[in-house]
mmCIF file of N, CA and C in Angstrom:
data_model
loop_
_atom_site.group_PDB
_atom_site.id
_atom_site.type_symbol
_atom_site.label_atom_id
_atom_site.label_comp_id
_atom_site.label_asym_id
_atom_site.label_seq_id
_atom_site.Cartn_x
_atom_site.Cartn_y
_atom_site.Cartn_z
ATOM 1 N N LEU A 1 -24.622 -3.887 46.858
ATOM 2 C CA LEU A 1 -24.719 -2.470 47.016
ATOM 3 C C LEU A 1 -23.888 -1.968 48.347
ATOM 4 N N ALA A 2 -23.878 -2.694 49.234
ATOM 5 C CA ALA A 2 -23.036 -2.205 50.416
ATOM 6 C C ALA A 2 -21.807 -1.951 50.127
ATOM 7 N N GLY A 3 -20.975 -2.762 49.256
ATOM 8 C CA GLY A 3 -19.726 -2.419 48.830
ATOM 9 C C GLY A 3 -19.583 -1.097 48.115
ATOM 10 N N VAL A 4 -20.550 -0.724 47.518
ATOM 11 C CA VAL A 4 -20.574 0.646 46.807
ATOM 12 C C VAL A 4 -20.679 1.771 47.814
ATOM 13 N N ASP A 5 -21.578 1.457 48.913
ATOM 14 C CA ASP A 5 -21.831 2.445 49.863
ATOM 15 C C ASP A 5 -20.532 2.522 50.699
ATOM 16 N N ILE A 6 -19.784 1.352 50.985
ATOM 17 C CA ILE A 6 -18.532 1.655 51.676
ATOM 18 C C ILE A 6 -17.498 2.388 50.949
ATOM 19 N N GLU A 7 -17.423 2.159 49.690
ATOM 20 C CA GLU A 7 -16.558 2.993 48.860
ATOM 21 C C GLU A 7 -16.857 4.311 48.826
ATOM 22 N N LEU A 8 -18.172 4.639 48.868
ATOM 23 C CA LEU A 8 -18.639 6.046 48.889
ATOM 24 C C LEU A 8 -18.657 6.777 50.086
ATOM 25 N N GLY A 9 -18.272 5.904 51.179
ATOM 26 C CA GLY A 9 -18.146 6.504 52.611
ATOM 27 C C GLY A 9 -19.667 6.594 53.338
ATOM 28 N N GLN A 10 -20.624 5.913 52.513
ATOM 29 C CA GLN A 10 -21.919 6.045 53.087
ATOM 30 C C GLN A 10 -22.181 4.803 54.010
ATOM 31 N N LEU A 11 -21.488 4.791 55.302
ATOM 32 C CA LEU A 11 -21.436 3.683 55.994
ATOM 33 C C LEU A 11 -22.642 3.264 56.732
ATOM 34 N N ALA A 12 -23.500 4.225 57.102
ATOM 35 C CA ALA A 12 -24.731 3.909 57.600
ATOM 36 C C ALA A 12 -25.551 3.102 56.718
ATOM 37 N N ALA A 13 -25.596 3.526 55.390
ATOM 38 C CA ALA A 13 -26.332 2.775 54.368
ATOM 39 C C ALA A 13 -25.849 1.468 54.152
ATOM 40 N N ALA A 14 -24.340 1.401 54.291
ATOM 41 C CA ALA A 14 -23.905 0.049 54.002
ATOM 42 C C ALA A 14 -24.165 -0.976 55.148
ATOM 43 N N ARG A 15 -24.160 -0.428 56.205
ATOM 44 C CA ARG A 15 -24.470 -1.234 57.478
ATOM 45 C C ARG A 15 -26.016 -1.711 57.383
ATOM 46 N N ALA A 16 -26.829 -0.794 57.024
ATOM 47 C CA ALA A 16 -28.217 -1.180 56.988
ATOM 48 C C ALA A 16 -28.489 -2.360 55.642
ATOM 49 N N GLY A 17 -27.739 -1.989 54.540
ATOM 50 C CA GLY A 17 -27.805 -3.116 53.437
ATOM 51 C C GLY A 17 -27.102 -4.254 54.049
ATOM 52 N N LEU A 18 -26.032 -4.416 54.764
ATOM 53 C CA LEU A 18 -25.634 -5.605 55.097
ATOM 54 C C LEU A 18 -26.485 -6.344 56.135
ATOM 55 N N HIS A 19 -26.954 -5.784 56.985
ATOM 56 C CA HIS A 19 -28.035 -6.313 57.893
ATOM 57 C C HIS A 19 -29.163 -6.992 57.098
ATOM 58 N N GLU A 20 -29.738 -6.243 56.095
ATOM 59 C CA GLU A 20 -30.700 -6.745 55.391
ATOM 60 C C GLU A 20 -30.179 -8.057 54.475
ATOM 61 N N GLY A 21 -29.068 -7.867 54.107
ATOM 62 C CA GLY A 21 -28.547 -8.805 52.996
ATOM 63 C C GLY A 21 -28.227 -10.112 54.089
ATOM 64 N N LEU A 22 -27.668 -9.949 55.219
ATOM 65 C CA LEU A 22 -27.481 -11.194 55.956
ATOM 66 C C LEU A 22 -28.634 -11.895 56.345
ATOM 67 N N ALA A 23 -29.677 -11.082 56.716
ATOM 68 C CA ALA A 23 -31.129 -11.778 57.053
ATOM 69 C C ALA A 23 -31.598 -12.457 55.909
ATOM 70 N N LEU A 24 -31.426 -12.030 54.567
ATOM 71 C CA LEU A 24 -31.891 -12.804 53.466
ATOM 72 C C LEU A 24 -31.063 -13.880 53.156
ATOM 73 N N ALA A 25 -29.761 -13.815 53.285
ATOM 74 C CA ALA A 25 -28.850 -14.819 53.046
ATOM 75 C C ALA A 25 -29.152 -16.036 54.173
ATOM 76 N N GLN A 26 -29.326 -15.652 55.339
ATOM 77 C CA GLN A 26 -29.796 -16.746 56.269
ATOM 78 C C GLN A 26 -30.911 -17.469 55.909
ATOM 79 N N GLN A 27 -32.012 -16.663 55.403
ATOM 80 C CA GLN A 27 -33.261 -17.394 54.954
ATOM 81 C C GLN A 27 -33.048 -18.197 53.756
ATOM 82 N N SER A 28 -32.224 -17.833 52.977
ATOM 83 C CA SER A 28 -31.971 -18.548 51.726
ATOM 84 C C SER A 28 -31.505 -19.976 51.880
ATOM 85 N N GLY A 29 -30.830 -20.167 53.098
ATOM 86 C CA GLY A 29 -30.203 -21.427 53.459
ATOM 87 C C GLY A 29 -28.862 -21.723 52.688
ATOM 88 N N GLN A 30 -28.482 -20.784 51.786
ATOM 89 C CA GLN A 30 -27.239 -20.860 51.228
ATOM 90 C C GLN A 30 -25.980 -20.396 51.845
ATOM 91 N N PRO A 31 -25.260 -21.339 52.294
ATOM 92 C CA PRO A 31 -23.969 -20.841 53.305
ATOM 93 C C PRO A 31 -23.077 -19.914 52.449
ATOM 94 N N TYR A 32 -22.938 -20.068 51.092
ATOM 95 C CA TYR A 32 -21.982 -19.192 50.239
ATOM 96 C C TYR A 32 -22.424 -17.608 50.527
ATOM 97 N N LEU A 33 -23.753 -17.357 50.558
ATOM 98 C CA LEU A 33 -24.352 -16.114 50.482
ATOM 99 C C LEU A 33 -23.954 -15.538 51.770
ATOM 100 N N VAL A 34 -24.220 -16.316 52.966
ATOM 101 C CA VAL A 34 -23.954 -15.898 54.368
ATOM 102 C C VAL A 34 -22.523 -15.587 54.424
ATOM 103 N N VAL A 35 -21.523 -16.401 54.082
ATOM 104 C CA VAL A 35 -20.112 -16.066 54.028
ATOM 105 C C VAL A 35 -19.850 -14.723 53.319
ATOM 106 N N GLY A 36 -20.537 -14.688 52.145
ATOM 107 C CA GLY A 36 -20.157 -13.287 51.310
ATOM 108 C C GLY A 36 -20.438 -11.981 52.067
ATOM 109 N N VAL A 37 -21.781 -12.173 52.872
ATOM 110 C CA VAL A 37 -22.126 -11.006 53.515
ATOM 111 C C VAL A 37 -21.319 -10.815 54.618
ATOM 112 N N VAL A 38 -21.065 -11.869 55.585
ATOM 113 C CA VAL A 38 -20.225 -11.665 56.692
ATOM 114 C C VAL A 38 -18.670 -11.002 56.322
ATOM 115 N N ASN A 39 -18.137 -11.624 55.028
ATOM 116 C CA ASN A 39 -16.990 -10.914 54.662
ATOM 117 C C ASN A 39 -17.099 -9.546 54.338
ATOM 118 N N ASN A 40 -18.130 -8.979 53.802
ATOM 119 C CA ASN A 40 -18.360 -7.793 53.530
ATOM 120 C C ASN A 40 -18.475 -6.957 54.887
ATOM 121 N N PHE A 41 -19.032 -7.403 55.870
ATOM 122 C CA PHE A 41 -18.971 -6.765 57.125
ATOM 123 C C PHE A 41 -17.567 -6.439 57.580
ATOM 124 N N GLY A 42 -16.566 -7.256 57.232
ATOM 125 C CA GLY A 42 -15.231 -6.941 57.546
ATOM 126 C C GLY A 42 -14.733 -5.712 56.956
ATOM 127 N N PHE A 43 -15.104 -5.637 55.648
ATOM 128 C CA PHE A 43 -14.745 -4.405 55.054
ATOM 129 C C PHE A 43 -15.408 -3.097 55.550
ATOM 130 N N LEU A 44 -16.764 -3.258 56.069
ATOM 131 C CA LEU A 44 -17.470 -2.133 56.785
ATOM 132 C C LEU A 44 -16.599 -1.891 58.035
ATOM 133 N N PHE A 45 -16.210 -2.852 58.755
ATOM 134 C CA PHE A 45 -15.508 -2.636 60.093
ATOM 135 C C PHE A 45 -14.353 -1.772 59.788
ATOM 136 N N HIS A 46 -13.424 -2.173 58.768
ATOM 137 C CA HIS A 46 -12.257 -1.545 58.504
ATOM 138 C C HIS A 46 -12.574 0.018 58.120
ATOM 139 N N ALA A 47 -13.598 0.222 57.150
ATOM 140 C CA ALA A 47 -14.100 1.541 56.988
ATOM 141 C C ALA A 47 -14.393 2.380 58.114
ATOM 142 N N GLU A 48 -14.966 1.733 59.137
ATOM 143 C CA GLU A 48 -15.451 2.358 60.430
ATOM 144 C C GLU A 48 -14.156 2.588 61.411
ATOM 145 N N GLY A 49 -13.038 2.243 60.870
ATOM 146 C CA GLY A 49 -11.925 2.248 61.796
ATOM 147 C C GLY A 49 -11.670 1.267 62.802
ATOM 148 N N GLN A 50 -12.526 0.110 62.445
ATOM 149 C CA GLN A 50 -12.336 -1.021 63.502
ATOM 150 C C GLN A 50 -11.544 -2.173 62.760
ATOM 151 N N THR A 51 -10.361 -1.886 62.500
ATOM 152 C CA THR A 51 -9.443 -2.947 61.744
ATOM 153 C C THR A 51 -9.274 -4.213 62.465
ATOM 154 N N GLU A 52 -9.147 -4.095 63.749
ATOM 155 C CA GLU A 52 -8.823 -5.392 64.564
ATOM 156 C C GLU A 52 -9.980 -6.115 64.503
ATOM 157 N N ARG A 53 -11.252 -5.522 64.678
ATOM 158 C CA ARG A 53 -12.477 -6.394 64.479
ATOM 159 C C ARG A 53 -12.775 -6.938 63.102
ATOM 160 N N ALA A 54 -12.171 -6.272 62.056
ATOM 161 C CA ALA A 54 -12.547 -6.539 60.559
ATOM 162 C C ALA A 54 -11.348 -7.784 60.564
ATOM 163 N N LEU A 55 -10.245 -7.782 60.974
ATOM 164 C CA LEU A 55 -9.340 -8.901 60.609
ATOM 165 C C LEU A 55 -9.651 -10.123 61.474
ATOM 166 N N ALA A 56 -10.212 -9.939 62.635
ATOM 167 C CA ALA A 56 -10.856 -11.181 63.466
ATOM 168 C C ALA A 56 -11.974 -11.719 62.562
ATOM 169 N N LEU A 57 -12.859 -10.978 61.937
ATOM 170 C CA LEU A 57 -13.809 -11.491 61.248
ATOM 171 C C LEU A 57 -13.273 -12.302 60.102
ATOM 172 N N PHE A 58 -12.356 -11.600 59.323
ATOM 173 C CA PHE A 58 -11.849 -12.246 58.167
ATOM 174 C C PHE A 58 -11.162 -13.688 58.626
ATOM 175 N N GLY A 59 -10.521 -13.703 59.827
ATOM 176 C CA GLY A 59 -9.927 -14.772 60.375
ATOM 177 C C GLY A 59 -11.079 -15.902 60.427
ATOM 178 N N LEU A 60 -12.134 -15.554 60.928
ATOM 179 C CA LEU A 60 -13.334 -16.503 61.180
ATOM 180 C C LEU A 60 -13.805 -16.908 59.870
ATOM 181 N N VAL A 61 -14.069 -16.113 58.887
ATOM 182 C CA VAL A 61 -14.921 -16.255 57.744
ATOM 183 C C VAL A 61 -14.070 -17.073 56.664
ATOM 184 N N ARG A 62 -12.749 -16.893 56.732
ATOM 185 C CA ARG A 62 -11.983 -17.736 55.667
ATOM 186 C C ARG A 62 -11.723 -19.032 56.036
ATOM 187 N N ASN A 63 -12.245 -19.526 57.232
ATOM 188 C CA ASN A 63 -12.168 -20.843 57.471
ATOM 189 C C ASN A 63 -13.668 -21.640 57.527
ATOM 190 N N GLN A 64 -14.501 -20.925 56.904
ATOM 191 C CA GLN A 64 -15.751 -21.517 56.743
ATOM 192 C C GLN A 64 -15.615 -22.387 55.267
ATOM 193 N N PRO A 65 -16.494 -23.560 55.283
ATOM 194 C CA PRO A 65 -16.429 -24.423 54.126
ATOM 195 C C PRO A 65 -16.826 -23.603 52.729
ATOM 196 N N SER A 66 -17.703 -22.497 52.861
ATOM 197 C CA SER A 66 -18.108 -22.073 51.758
ATOM 198 C C SER A 66 -17.134 -20.833 51.350
ATOM 199 N N TRP A 67 -16.151 -20.545 51.975
ATOM 200 C CA TRP A 67 -15.127 -19.662 51.653
ATOM 201 C C TRP A 67 -14.425 -19.978 50.250
ATOM 202 N N THR A 68 -14.332 -19.169 49.369
ATOM 203 C CA THR A 68 -14.078 -19.433 48.030
ATOM 204 C C THR A 68 -12.759 -18.649 47.623
ATOM 205 N N SER A 69 -12.112 -18.925 46.438
ATOM 206 C CA SER A 69 -11.009 -18.382 45.920
ATOM 207 C C SER A 69 -11.370 -16.809 45.466
ATOM 208 N N ASP A 70 -12.608 -16.561 45.186
ATOM 209 C CA ASP A 70 -13.135 -15.281 44.808
ATOM 210 C C ASP A 70 -13.047 -14.280 46.003
ATOM 211 N N PHE A 71 -13.469 -14.997 47.252
ATOM 212 C CA PHE A 71 -13.542 -14.115 48.375
ATOM 213 C C PHE A 71 -11.871 -13.900 48.845
ATOM 214 N N GLN A 72 -11.146 -14.887 48.566
ATOM 215 C CA GLN A 72 -9.763 -14.638 49.092
ATOM 216 C C GLN A 72 -9.020 -13.683 48.228
ATOM 217 N N ARG A 73 -9.370 -13.589 46.911
ATOM 218 C CA ARG A 73 -8.910 -12.463 45.996
ATOM 219 C C ARG A 73 -9.133 -11.125 46.538
ATOM 220 N N GLN A 74 -10.430 -11.104 46.823
ATOM 221 C CA GLN A 74 -11.108 -9.813 47.239
ATOM 222 C C GLN A 74 -10.296 -9.356 48.468
ATOM 223 N N LEU A 75 -10.214 -10.265 49.462
ATOM 224 C CA LEU A 75 -9.558 -9.983 50.772
ATOM 225 C C LEU A 75 -8.054 -9.574 50.598
ATOM 226 N N ASP A 76 -7.395 -10.431 49.606
ATOM 227 C CA ASP A 76 -5.973 -10.060 49.399
ATOM 228 C C ASP A 76 -5.829 -8.588 48.824
ATOM 229 N N ALA A 77 -6.749 -8.333 47.893
ATOM 230 C CA ALA A 77 -6.685 -6.967 47.393
ATOM 231 C C ALA A 77 -6.887 -5.886 48.502
ATOM 232 N N ALA A 78 -7.821 -6.014 49.255
ATOM 233 C CA ALA A 78 -8.114 -4.983 50.279
ATOM 234 C C ALA A 78 -6.941 -5.038 51.271
ATOM 235 N N LEU A 79 -6.381 -6.088 51.591
ATOM 236 C CA LEU A 79 -5.092 -6.015 52.639
ATOM 237 C C LEU A 79 -4.045 -5.322 51.957
ATOM 238 N N ALA A 80 -3.822 -5.629 50.612
ATOM 239 C CA ALA A 80 -2.677 -4.829 50.041
ATOM 240 C C ALA A 80 -2.918 -3.394 49.948
ATOM 241 N N GLU A 81 -4.157 -2.983 49.654
ATOM 242 C CA GLU A 81 -4.501 -1.548 49.664
ATOM 243 C C GLU A 81 -4.299 -0.940 51.064
ATOM 244 N N TRP A 82 -4.698 -1.779 52.046
ATOM 245 C CA TRP A 82 -4.691 -1.136 53.396
ATOM 246 C C TRP A 82 -3.171 -1.097 53.845
ATOM 247 N N ALA A 83 -2.316 -1.710 53.435
ATOM 248 C CA ALA A 83 -0.866 -1.765 53.640
ATOM 249 C C ALA A 83 -0.759 -1.931 55.260
ATOM 250 N N LEU A 84 -1.256 -2.938 55.814
ATOM 251 C CA LEU A 84 -1.071 -3.113 57.075
ATOM 252 C C LEU A 84 0.336 -3.996 57.415
ATOM 253 N N ASP A 85 0.714 -3.849 58.549
ATOM 254 C CA ASP A 85 1.940 -4.621 58.953
ATOM 255 C C ASP A 85 1.434 -6.053 58.911
ATOM 256 N N PRO A 86 2.143 -6.920 58.349
ATOM 257 C CA PRO A 86 1.891 -8.335 58.169
ATOM 258 C C PRO A 86 1.631 -8.957 59.537
ATOM 259 N N SER A 87 2.337 -8.731 60.471
ATOM 260 C CA SER A 87 2.281 -9.275 61.868
ATOM 261 C C SER A 87 0.836 -8.966 62.422
ATOM 262 N N VAL A 88 0.428 -7.647 62.182
ATOM 263 C CA VAL A 88 -0.847 -7.408 62.700
ATOM 264 C C VAL A 88 -2.026 -8.018 62.006
ATOM 265 N N VAL A 89 -1.872 -8.210 60.659
ATOM 266 C CA VAL A 89 -2.932 -8.935 59.855
ATOM 267 C C VAL A 89 -3.022 -10.438 60.381
ATOM 268 N N GLU A 90 -1.721 -11.004 60.568
ATOM 269 C CA GLU A 90 -1.791 -12.549 61.073
ATOM 270 C C GLU A 90 -2.349 -12.648 62.511
ATOM 271 N N ALA A 91 -1.978 -11.657 63.423
ATOM 272 C CA ALA A 91 -2.440 -11.891 64.670
ATOM 273 C C ALA A 91 -4.037 -11.560 64.723
ATOM 274 N N GLY A 92 -4.410 -10.566 63.936
ATOM 275 C CA GLY A 92 -5.873 -10.316 64.051
ATOM 276 C C GLY A 92 -6.650 -11.515 63.315
ATOM 277 N N MET A 93 -6.137 -12.074 62.329
ATOM 278 C CA MET A 93 -6.841 -13.142 61.846
ATOM 279 C C MET A 93 -6.785 -14.385 62.651
ATOM 280 N N LYS A 94 -5.809 -14.620 63.327
ATOM 281 C CA LYS A 94 -5.544 -15.651 64.349
ATOM 282 C C LYS A 94 -6.606 -15.724 65.361
ATOM 283 N N ALA A 95 -6.878 -14.480 65.734
ATOM 284 C CA ALA A 95 -7.730 -14.136 67.037
ATOM 285 C C ALA A 95 -9.169 -14.452 66.400
ATOM 286 N N GLY A 96 -9.490 -14.305 65.135
ATOM 287 C CA GLY A 96 -10.688 -14.656 64.593
ATOM 288 C C GLY A 96 -11.037 -16.091 64.468
ATOM 289 N N GLU A 97 -10.095 -16.873 64.381
ATOM 290 C CA GLU A 97 -10.074 -18.300 64.273
ATOM 291 C C GLU A 97 -10.868 -18.847 65.625
ATOM 292 N N ALA A 98 -10.857 -18.188 66.599
ATOM 293 C CA ALA A 98 -11.404 -18.726 67.937
ATOM 294 C C ALA A 98 -12.821 -18.159 68.205
ATOM 295 N N LEU A 99 -13.282 -17.465 67.254
ATOM 296 C CA LEU A 99 -14.718 -16.893 67.246
ATOM 297 C C LEU A 99 -15.695 -18.086 66.963
ATOM 298 N N ASP A 100 -16.827 -17.988 67.520
ATOM 299 C CA ASP A 100 -17.836 -18.930 67.061
ATOM 300 C C ASP A 100 -18.665 -18.415 65.944
ATOM 301 N N TRP A 101 -18.897 -19.228 64.965
ATOM 302 C CA TRP A 101 -19.484 -18.641 63.685
ATOM 303 C C TRP A 101 -20.996 -18.343 63.970
ATOM 304 N N ASP A 102 -21.902 -19.138 64.558
ATOM 305 C CA ASP A 102 -23.132 -19.015 64.779
ATOM 306 C C ASP A 102 -23.304 -17.798 65.709
ATOM 307 N N GLU A 103 -22.574 -17.610 66.714
ATOM 308 C CA GLU A 103 -22.739 -16.366 67.833
ATOM 309 C C GLU A 103 -22.388 -15.209 66.854
ATOM 310 N N THR A 104 -21.340 -15.218 66.068
ATOM 311 C CA THR A 104 -20.917 -13.955 65.287
ATOM 312 C C THR A 104 -21.932 -13.545 64.385
ATOM 313 N N VAL A 105 -22.587 -14.473 63.679
ATOM 314 C CA VAL A 105 -23.673 -14.227 62.678
ATOM 315 C C VAL A 105 -24.748 -13.598 63.431
ATOM 316 N N LYS A 106 -25.051 -14.012 64.796
ATOM 317 C CA LYS A 106 -26.219 -13.502 65.534
ATOM 318 C C LYS A 106 -25.898 -12.125 65.846
ATOM 319 N N GLU A 107 -24.656 -11.840 66.273
ATOM 320 C CA GLU A 107 -24.231 -10.585 66.750
ATOM 321 C C GLU A 107 -24.282 -9.501 65.610
ATOM 322 N N LEU A 108 -23.937 -10.049 64.289
ATOM 323 C CA LEU A 108 -23.976 -9.060 63.169
ATOM 324 C C LEU A 108 -25.548 -8.831 62.743
ATOM 325 N N LEU A 109 -26.280 -9.709 63.028
ATOM 326 C CA LEU A 109 -27.751 -9.545 62.761
ATOM 327 C C LEU A 109 -28.298 -8.616 63.800
ATOM 328 N N ALA A 110 -27.887 -8.699 64.941
ATOM 329 C CA ALA A 110 -28.377 -7.840 66.001
ATOM 330 C C ALA A 110 -27.790 -6.433 65.925
ATOM 331 N N GLY A 111 -26.634 -6.319 65.570
ATOM 332 C CA GLY A 111 -25.989 -5.220 65.892
ATOM 333 C C GLY A 111 -26.496 -4.061 64.726
#
């Protein structure tokens, strides 16, 4: 639902849904679900004008063991739509590789 809220520009609703979704995904103990929600936070950040933060989050999340080709296709489609300079995308994602997964998830839950 958060993805639909993002598309509709209802960013506060998207943020609330992603917080709830991340908490539930954490409780489920299924890393795939956590990765999916964290990935969607990246789309929210971009919609909020925080593209650098979005790219860093994508750089972190795409290196998780539960990252799938479906997530990659979703990311590729978004990046094509956003038409960002490839060097900006590469640098942003590279910065995200240095982030700590557990700390980032905690920050997303707290924020």
